[in-house]
Structure formats: structure tokens, C-alpha cells
Short mmCIF file of C-alpha atoms in Angstrom, two decimals:
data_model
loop_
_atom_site.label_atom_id
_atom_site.label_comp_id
_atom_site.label_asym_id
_atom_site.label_seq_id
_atom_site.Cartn_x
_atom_site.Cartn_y
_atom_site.Cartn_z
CA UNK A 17 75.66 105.79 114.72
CA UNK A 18 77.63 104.78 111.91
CA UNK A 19 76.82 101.10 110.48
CA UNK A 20 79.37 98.28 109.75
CA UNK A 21 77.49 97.59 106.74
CA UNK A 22 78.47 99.43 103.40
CA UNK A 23 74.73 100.65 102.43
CA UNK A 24 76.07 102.01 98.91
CA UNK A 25 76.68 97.91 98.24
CA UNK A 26 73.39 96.74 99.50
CA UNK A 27 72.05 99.12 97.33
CA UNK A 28 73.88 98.36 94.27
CA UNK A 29 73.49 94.86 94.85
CA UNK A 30 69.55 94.80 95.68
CA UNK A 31 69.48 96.53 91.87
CA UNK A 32 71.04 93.97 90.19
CA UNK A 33 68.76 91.36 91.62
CA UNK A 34 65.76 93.91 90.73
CA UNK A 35 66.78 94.02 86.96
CA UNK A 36 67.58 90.20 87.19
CA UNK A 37 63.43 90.00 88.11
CA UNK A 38 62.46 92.29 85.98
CA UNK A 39 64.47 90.43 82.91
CA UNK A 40 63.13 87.41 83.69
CA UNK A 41 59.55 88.60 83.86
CA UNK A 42 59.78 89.79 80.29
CA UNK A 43 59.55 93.38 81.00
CA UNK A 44 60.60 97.11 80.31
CA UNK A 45 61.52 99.52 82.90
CA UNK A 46 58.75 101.70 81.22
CA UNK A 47 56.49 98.97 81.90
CA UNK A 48 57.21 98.71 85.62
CA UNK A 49 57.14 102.28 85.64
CA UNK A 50 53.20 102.20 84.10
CA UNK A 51 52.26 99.63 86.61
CA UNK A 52 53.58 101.78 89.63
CA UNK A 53 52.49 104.87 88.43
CA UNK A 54 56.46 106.28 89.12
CA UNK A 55 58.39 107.43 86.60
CA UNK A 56 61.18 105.43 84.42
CA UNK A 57 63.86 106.83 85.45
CA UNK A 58 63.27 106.14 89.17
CA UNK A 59 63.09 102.42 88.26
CA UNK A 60 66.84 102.90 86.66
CA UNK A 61 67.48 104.66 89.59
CA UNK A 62 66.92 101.93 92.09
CA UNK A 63 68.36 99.39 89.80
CA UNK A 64 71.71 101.49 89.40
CA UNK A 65 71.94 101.33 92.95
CA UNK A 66 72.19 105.11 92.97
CA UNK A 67 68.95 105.85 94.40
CA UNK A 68 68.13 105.32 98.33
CA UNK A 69 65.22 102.27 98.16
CA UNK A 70 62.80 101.40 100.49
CA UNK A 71 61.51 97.76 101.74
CA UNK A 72 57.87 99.22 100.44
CA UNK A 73 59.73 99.52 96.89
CA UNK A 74 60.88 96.21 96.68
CA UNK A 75 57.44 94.97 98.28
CA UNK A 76 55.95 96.45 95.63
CA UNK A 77 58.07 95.65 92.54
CA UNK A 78 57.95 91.67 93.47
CA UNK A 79 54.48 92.08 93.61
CA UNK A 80 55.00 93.20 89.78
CA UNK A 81 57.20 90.31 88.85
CA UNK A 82 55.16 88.47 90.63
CA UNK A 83 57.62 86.41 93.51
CA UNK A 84 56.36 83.50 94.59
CA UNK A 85 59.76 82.50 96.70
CA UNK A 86 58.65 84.56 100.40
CA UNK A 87 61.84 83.74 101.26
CA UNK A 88 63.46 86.47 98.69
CA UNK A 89 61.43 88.44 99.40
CA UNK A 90 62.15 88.64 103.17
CA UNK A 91 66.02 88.56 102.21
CA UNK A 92 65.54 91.62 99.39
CA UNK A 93 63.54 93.51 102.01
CA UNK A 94 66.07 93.25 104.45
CA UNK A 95 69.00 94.03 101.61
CA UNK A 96 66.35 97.38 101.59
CA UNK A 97 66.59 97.93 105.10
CA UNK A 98 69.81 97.79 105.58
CA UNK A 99 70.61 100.29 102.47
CA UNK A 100 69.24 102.86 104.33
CA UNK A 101 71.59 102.57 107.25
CA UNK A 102 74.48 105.43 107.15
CA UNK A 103 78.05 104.47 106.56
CA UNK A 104 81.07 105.34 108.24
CA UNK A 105 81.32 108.26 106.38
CA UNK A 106 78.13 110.11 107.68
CA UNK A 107 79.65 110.55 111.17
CA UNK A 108 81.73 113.52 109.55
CA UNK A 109 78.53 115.68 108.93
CA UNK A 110 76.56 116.22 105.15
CA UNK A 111 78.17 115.06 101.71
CA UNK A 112 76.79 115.10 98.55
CA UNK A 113 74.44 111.97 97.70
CA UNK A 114 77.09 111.94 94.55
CA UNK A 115 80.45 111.55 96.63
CA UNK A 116 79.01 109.35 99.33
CA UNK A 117 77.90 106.83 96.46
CA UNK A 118 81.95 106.98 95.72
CA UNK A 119 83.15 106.42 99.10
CA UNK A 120 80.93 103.29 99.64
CA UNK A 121 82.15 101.87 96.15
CA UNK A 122 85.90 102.61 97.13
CA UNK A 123 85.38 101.47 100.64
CA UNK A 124 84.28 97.67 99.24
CA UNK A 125 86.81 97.56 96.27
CA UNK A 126 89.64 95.57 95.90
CA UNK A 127 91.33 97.48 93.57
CA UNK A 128 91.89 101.01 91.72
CA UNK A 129 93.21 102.46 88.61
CA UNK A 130 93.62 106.63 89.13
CA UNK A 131 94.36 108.97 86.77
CA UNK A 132 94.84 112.30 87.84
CA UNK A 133 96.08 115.37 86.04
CA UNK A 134 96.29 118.34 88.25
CA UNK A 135 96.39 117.13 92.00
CA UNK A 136 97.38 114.21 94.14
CA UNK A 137 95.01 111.47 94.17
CA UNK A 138 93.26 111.79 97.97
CA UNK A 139 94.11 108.48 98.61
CA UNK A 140 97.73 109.54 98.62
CA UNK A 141 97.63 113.91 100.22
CA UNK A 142 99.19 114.60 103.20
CA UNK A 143 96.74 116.21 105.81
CA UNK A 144 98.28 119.72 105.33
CA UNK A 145 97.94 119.03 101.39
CA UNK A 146 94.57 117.52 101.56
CA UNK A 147 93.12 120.74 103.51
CA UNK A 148 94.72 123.56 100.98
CA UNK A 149 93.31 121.45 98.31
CA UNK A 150 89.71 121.51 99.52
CA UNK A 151 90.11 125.59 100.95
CA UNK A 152 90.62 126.02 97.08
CA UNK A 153 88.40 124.07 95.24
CA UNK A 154 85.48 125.39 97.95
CA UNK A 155 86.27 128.74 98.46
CA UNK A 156 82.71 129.30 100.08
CA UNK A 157 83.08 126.27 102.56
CA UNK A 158 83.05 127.05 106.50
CA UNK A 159 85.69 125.94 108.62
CA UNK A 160 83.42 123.03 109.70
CA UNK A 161 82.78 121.78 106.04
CA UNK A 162 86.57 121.79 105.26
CA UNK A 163 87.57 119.69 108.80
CA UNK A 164 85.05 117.13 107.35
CA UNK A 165 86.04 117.18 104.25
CA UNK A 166 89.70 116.39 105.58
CA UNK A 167 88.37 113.77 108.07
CA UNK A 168 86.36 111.79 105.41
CA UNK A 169 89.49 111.77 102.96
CA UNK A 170 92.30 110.50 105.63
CA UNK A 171 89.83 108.07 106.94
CA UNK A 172 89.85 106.48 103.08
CA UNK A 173 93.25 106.29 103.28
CA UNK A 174 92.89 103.58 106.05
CA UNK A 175 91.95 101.07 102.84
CA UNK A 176 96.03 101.17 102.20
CA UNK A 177 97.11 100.61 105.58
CA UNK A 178 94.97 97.63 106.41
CA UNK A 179 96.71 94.58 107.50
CA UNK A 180 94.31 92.40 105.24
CA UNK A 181 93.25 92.96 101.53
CA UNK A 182 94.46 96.43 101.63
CA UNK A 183 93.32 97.94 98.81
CA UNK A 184 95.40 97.62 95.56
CA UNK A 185 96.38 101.08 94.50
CA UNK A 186 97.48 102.43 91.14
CA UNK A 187 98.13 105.81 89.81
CA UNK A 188 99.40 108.17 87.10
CA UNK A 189 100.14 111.53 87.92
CA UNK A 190 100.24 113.99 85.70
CA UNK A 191 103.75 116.25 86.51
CA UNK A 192 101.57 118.93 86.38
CA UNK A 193 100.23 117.58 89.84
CA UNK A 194 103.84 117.55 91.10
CA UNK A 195 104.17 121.72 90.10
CA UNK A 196 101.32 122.97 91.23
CA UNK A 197 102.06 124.62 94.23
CA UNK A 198 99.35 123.66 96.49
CA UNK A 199 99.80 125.63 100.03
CA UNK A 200 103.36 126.25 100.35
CA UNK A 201 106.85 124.87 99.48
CA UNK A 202 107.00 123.54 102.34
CA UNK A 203 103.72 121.65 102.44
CA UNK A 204 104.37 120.61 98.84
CA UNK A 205 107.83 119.32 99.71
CA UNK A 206 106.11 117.02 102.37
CA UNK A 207 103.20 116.15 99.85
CA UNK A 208 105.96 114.46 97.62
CA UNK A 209 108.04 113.05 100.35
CA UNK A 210 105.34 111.11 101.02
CA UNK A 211 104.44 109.91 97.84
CA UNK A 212 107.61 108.27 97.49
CA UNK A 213 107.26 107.01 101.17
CA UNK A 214 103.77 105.41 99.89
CA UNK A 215 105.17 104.10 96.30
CA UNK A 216 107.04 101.67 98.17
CA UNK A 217 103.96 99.93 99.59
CA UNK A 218 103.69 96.35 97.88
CA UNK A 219 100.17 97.29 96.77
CA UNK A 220 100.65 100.69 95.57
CA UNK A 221 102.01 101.46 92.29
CA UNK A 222 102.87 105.72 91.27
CA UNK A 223 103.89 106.48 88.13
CA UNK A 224 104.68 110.16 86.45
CA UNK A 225 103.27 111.17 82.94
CA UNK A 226 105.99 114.00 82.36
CA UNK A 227 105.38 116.49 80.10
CA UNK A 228 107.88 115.38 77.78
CA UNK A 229 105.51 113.12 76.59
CA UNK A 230 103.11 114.89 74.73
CA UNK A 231 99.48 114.57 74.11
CA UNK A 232 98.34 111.58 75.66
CA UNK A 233 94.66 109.67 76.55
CA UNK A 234 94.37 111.70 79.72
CA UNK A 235 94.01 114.90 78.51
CA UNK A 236 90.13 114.05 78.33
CA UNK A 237 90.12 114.24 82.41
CA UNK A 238 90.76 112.34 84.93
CA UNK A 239 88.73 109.20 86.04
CA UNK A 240 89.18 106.10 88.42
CA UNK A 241 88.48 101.88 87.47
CA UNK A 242 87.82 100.44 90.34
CA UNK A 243 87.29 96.73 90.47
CA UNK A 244 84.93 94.42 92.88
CA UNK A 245 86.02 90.76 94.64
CA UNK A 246 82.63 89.81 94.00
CA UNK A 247 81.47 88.89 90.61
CA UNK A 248 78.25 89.91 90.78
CA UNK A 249 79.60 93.73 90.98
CA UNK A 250 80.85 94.88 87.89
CA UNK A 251 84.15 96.71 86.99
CA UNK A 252 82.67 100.61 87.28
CA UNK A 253 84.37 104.22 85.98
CA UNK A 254 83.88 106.96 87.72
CA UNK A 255 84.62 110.55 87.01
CA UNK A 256 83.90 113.10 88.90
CA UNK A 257 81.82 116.62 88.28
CA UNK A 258 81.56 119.85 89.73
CA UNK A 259 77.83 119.16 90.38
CA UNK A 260 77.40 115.93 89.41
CA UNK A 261 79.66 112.88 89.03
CA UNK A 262 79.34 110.48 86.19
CA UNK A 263 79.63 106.09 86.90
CA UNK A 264 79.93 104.04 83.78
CA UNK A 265 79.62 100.11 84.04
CA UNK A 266 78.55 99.23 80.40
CA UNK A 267 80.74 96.82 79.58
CA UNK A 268 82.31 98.63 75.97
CA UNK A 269 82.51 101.91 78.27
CA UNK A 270 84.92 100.19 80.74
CA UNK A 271 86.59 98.59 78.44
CA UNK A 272 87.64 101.94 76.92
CA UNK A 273 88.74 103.07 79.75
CA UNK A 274 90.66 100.26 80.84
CA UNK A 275 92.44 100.47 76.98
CA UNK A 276 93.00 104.08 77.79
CA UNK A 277 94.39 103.42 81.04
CA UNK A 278 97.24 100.82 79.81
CA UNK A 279 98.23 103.36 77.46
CA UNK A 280 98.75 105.94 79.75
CA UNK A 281 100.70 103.13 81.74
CA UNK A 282 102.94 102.97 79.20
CA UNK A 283 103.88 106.07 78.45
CA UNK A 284 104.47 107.02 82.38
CA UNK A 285 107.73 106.47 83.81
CA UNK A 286 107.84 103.36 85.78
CA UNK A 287 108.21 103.00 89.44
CA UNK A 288 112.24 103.51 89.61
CA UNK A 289 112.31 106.59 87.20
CA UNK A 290 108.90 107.91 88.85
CA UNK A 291 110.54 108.40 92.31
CA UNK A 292 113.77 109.45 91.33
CA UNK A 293 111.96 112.03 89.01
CA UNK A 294 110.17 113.38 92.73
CA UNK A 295 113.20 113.28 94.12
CA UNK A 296 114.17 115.77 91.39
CA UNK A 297 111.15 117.91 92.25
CA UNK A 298 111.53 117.98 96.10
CA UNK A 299 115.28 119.33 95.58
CA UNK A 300 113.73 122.33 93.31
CA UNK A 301 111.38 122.72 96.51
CA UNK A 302 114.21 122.40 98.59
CA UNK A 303 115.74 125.87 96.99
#
């Protein structure tokens, strides 16, 4: 059964407080590494938050820093324990290791920036949209695989429709997202309809990057900010890969991001001009 607790945070969280040890014992991940007889980059691993951890790692790696408190050691071990409980998510069959580390981040953010160029952001598809979308980017996928898929991404969408904190919501579409024809007419007619339905929503912001303008920052890819309540989690990027997807939180990374996405703010229509520009689209639909 599905667990209330979000194990990608534990996880994340546990790392920090590993790497806070480890800093304050004075030593390298390639030292810790040595001691354990693991390799390096399974100590980044668990201190990224990005690798599953058990409570016999963390028993372990105080015993290299040497934790006197029993007390945090109890609480990390439990932090461990509870890691390895499955989120909501895992009810709706296998996902990657990569995606589910993205679901448990979005599920515990309180805010993110989206920048997509070629499709709706799946916080935002219609049903009908969200399962042509997935029939073409998995060709191979059974019928099973793409009901998941479908399941998992509405059930996100509950983050926007909660009656506390929803979650703050900002995007820039590419118009190329709004041509695409992605099923039918009719399904893409519906797909925009509710966009402008959703751009209403006090906490969700759309805006349109028409082609008119140009070159722009985006045309590296698209990517996502999203941004923690607690200040112990940093501000993390994430862009996604075919077979592999990439999280940045180095400080000057996100920051370049975060520069990139104002400018792309800027040059998007704003909220007024964005819908009436769908409007436009839906009519062409309408034909």
C-alpha cells in the first residue's frame, strides 16, 4: 500500500544531513568511500537523495563520522526507513527510478516554473490529450503501461486543485505546443479550452512565446524550477531525458536558469494576450 509519506523527501533530506556529517568531520566523499570499501559515486548518490538508502547505510556512515548523539542516529535511521516506503505513485504499476524521483519532488513543492516547447505541460493535458501524447512518445508501450502512465499524470494534477497550498503554477508555452496536432482537432480543441479554463486559477499563470518572437533562451529545451517551503531543500532544475533525466541544484546552475526563465517571461505574451491568442487557435480548430 501506498505511504502518506513522500519517500523521495526523506531521501533527499537524510542526504543533506549525511553531507552536513561528513563536512563537519573534515572529510572527502572519496574518503568515506575508502573506509566503506563502496565506491564514490554511491556516497554522492545517497547524499543527492537520488539513490534508495538503507538504515544499515546510515548505521554505517555515522559510525565513520563518528556520532556520538544516539538520538540522531535513531531519528536518521528512521528518516532511512521510511525512504524506502513507496509513494502514491507506485500504486499505478513500474516507473522509471528517474521519473518517480520527479513526482516526489513535484508532489512536496510549493511552486513551479515550466517551460515547454512542443507539448502541454502534464500538469495542464486533458485526459484524451495526455493519452495521445504518451501512445506517441512510447510507441512500444502496452495498453497497461499507457493507462498508468495517464493515471500517474492526472493524479499530479490534484496539486492545483487542492483547497490548501495548491501548488503555484507557471508556464510558457511555446505556440508550437498550441499547433501540434496531438490526436485530433477535436481533442486539441478541448486541450486548449482547457488551458484557458485553468489560466484563470489564482495560482496558475500561462503565457505564449509566439513565434513572432524569434530566437529566444528556450530553444536549449525545456526544463522546470521548482521551489521547496522548507529551507533546508534547495531551489532544484530539472530537465528531462529520453533515458535519463538531469537535476541541477548548484546554486550558479539555478541561478541561470532562473535568469533564463524571466527572460523568457518577458518576451511571452502576458496572461490577457495569452488567452485571447488560444482563443485565436481554437477558432482555426473550430474550421
Amino acid at each position: 500500500m501506498a505511504s502518506s509519506v513522500n519517500p523521495t523527501v526523506r531521501r533527499r533530506r537524510l542526504g543533506q544531513e549525511l553531507r552536513r556529517l561528513r563536512e563537519e568531520k573534515g572529510m572527502t566523499a572519496e574518503e568515506v568511500a575508502d573506509r566503506l570499501l563502496v565506491s564514490q559515486s554511491k556516497i554522492s548518490r545517497l547524499e543527492n537523495g537520488r539513490r534508495s538508502i538503507s538504515q544499515r547505510d546510515v548505521r554505517d556512515l555515522c559510525g565513520v563520522y563518528e556520532v556520538q548523539d544516539q538520538h540522531l542516529v535513531e531519528s536518521l535511521m528512521q528518516m532511512a526507513k521510511e525512504s524506502r516506503q513507496q509513494g502514491w505513485w507506485h500504486a499505478f504499476g513500474t516507473l522509471s527510478p528517474t521519473y518517480s524521483v520527479y513526482i516526489g519532488l513535484e508532489a512536496d513543492a510549493i511552486s513551479v516554473r515550466n517551460y515547454e516547447s512542443l507539448i502541454v505541460p502534464g500538469l495542464l493535458q486533458t485526459p484524451q490529450y495526455a493519452e495521445s501524447v504518451i501512445r506517441g512518445m512510447w510507441p512500444e508501450a502496452s495498453m497497461d503501461d499507457v493507462e498508468n502512465r495517464v493515471g500517474v499524470r492526472l493524479r499530479r494534477q490534484d496539486r492545483l486543485h487542492a483547497k490548501e497550498k495548491p501548488l503555484r503554477f507557471w508556464a510558457v508555452l511555446d505556440e508550437s505546443a498550441l499547433r501540434r496536432v496531438v490526436g485530433d482537432r477535436q481533442t486539441m480543441r478541448e486541450q486548449l479550452e482547457r488551458l484557458i479554463e485553468l489560466s484563470h486559477m489564482p495560482h496558475v499563470t500561462l503565457q505564449i512565446l509566439p513565434y513572432s518572437v524569434g530566437s529566444h533562451p528556450g530553444m536549449t529545451g525545456t526544463f522546470s524550477v521548482l521551489e521547496f517551503d522548507d529551507p533546508s531543500d534547495s531551489t532544484t532544475v530539472y530537465i528531462e531525458g529520453v533515458t535519463s533525466d538531469l537535476y541541477l541544484e548548484k546554486h550558479s546552475d539555478v541561478q541561470k536558469y532562473g535568469v533564463m526563465y524571466e527572460h523568457l517571461r518577458a518576451q511571452a505574451l502576458n496572461a490577457d494576450e495569452t488567452r485571447k491568442f488560444i482563443q485565436d487557435v481554437i477558432k482555426e480548430y473550430a474550421l
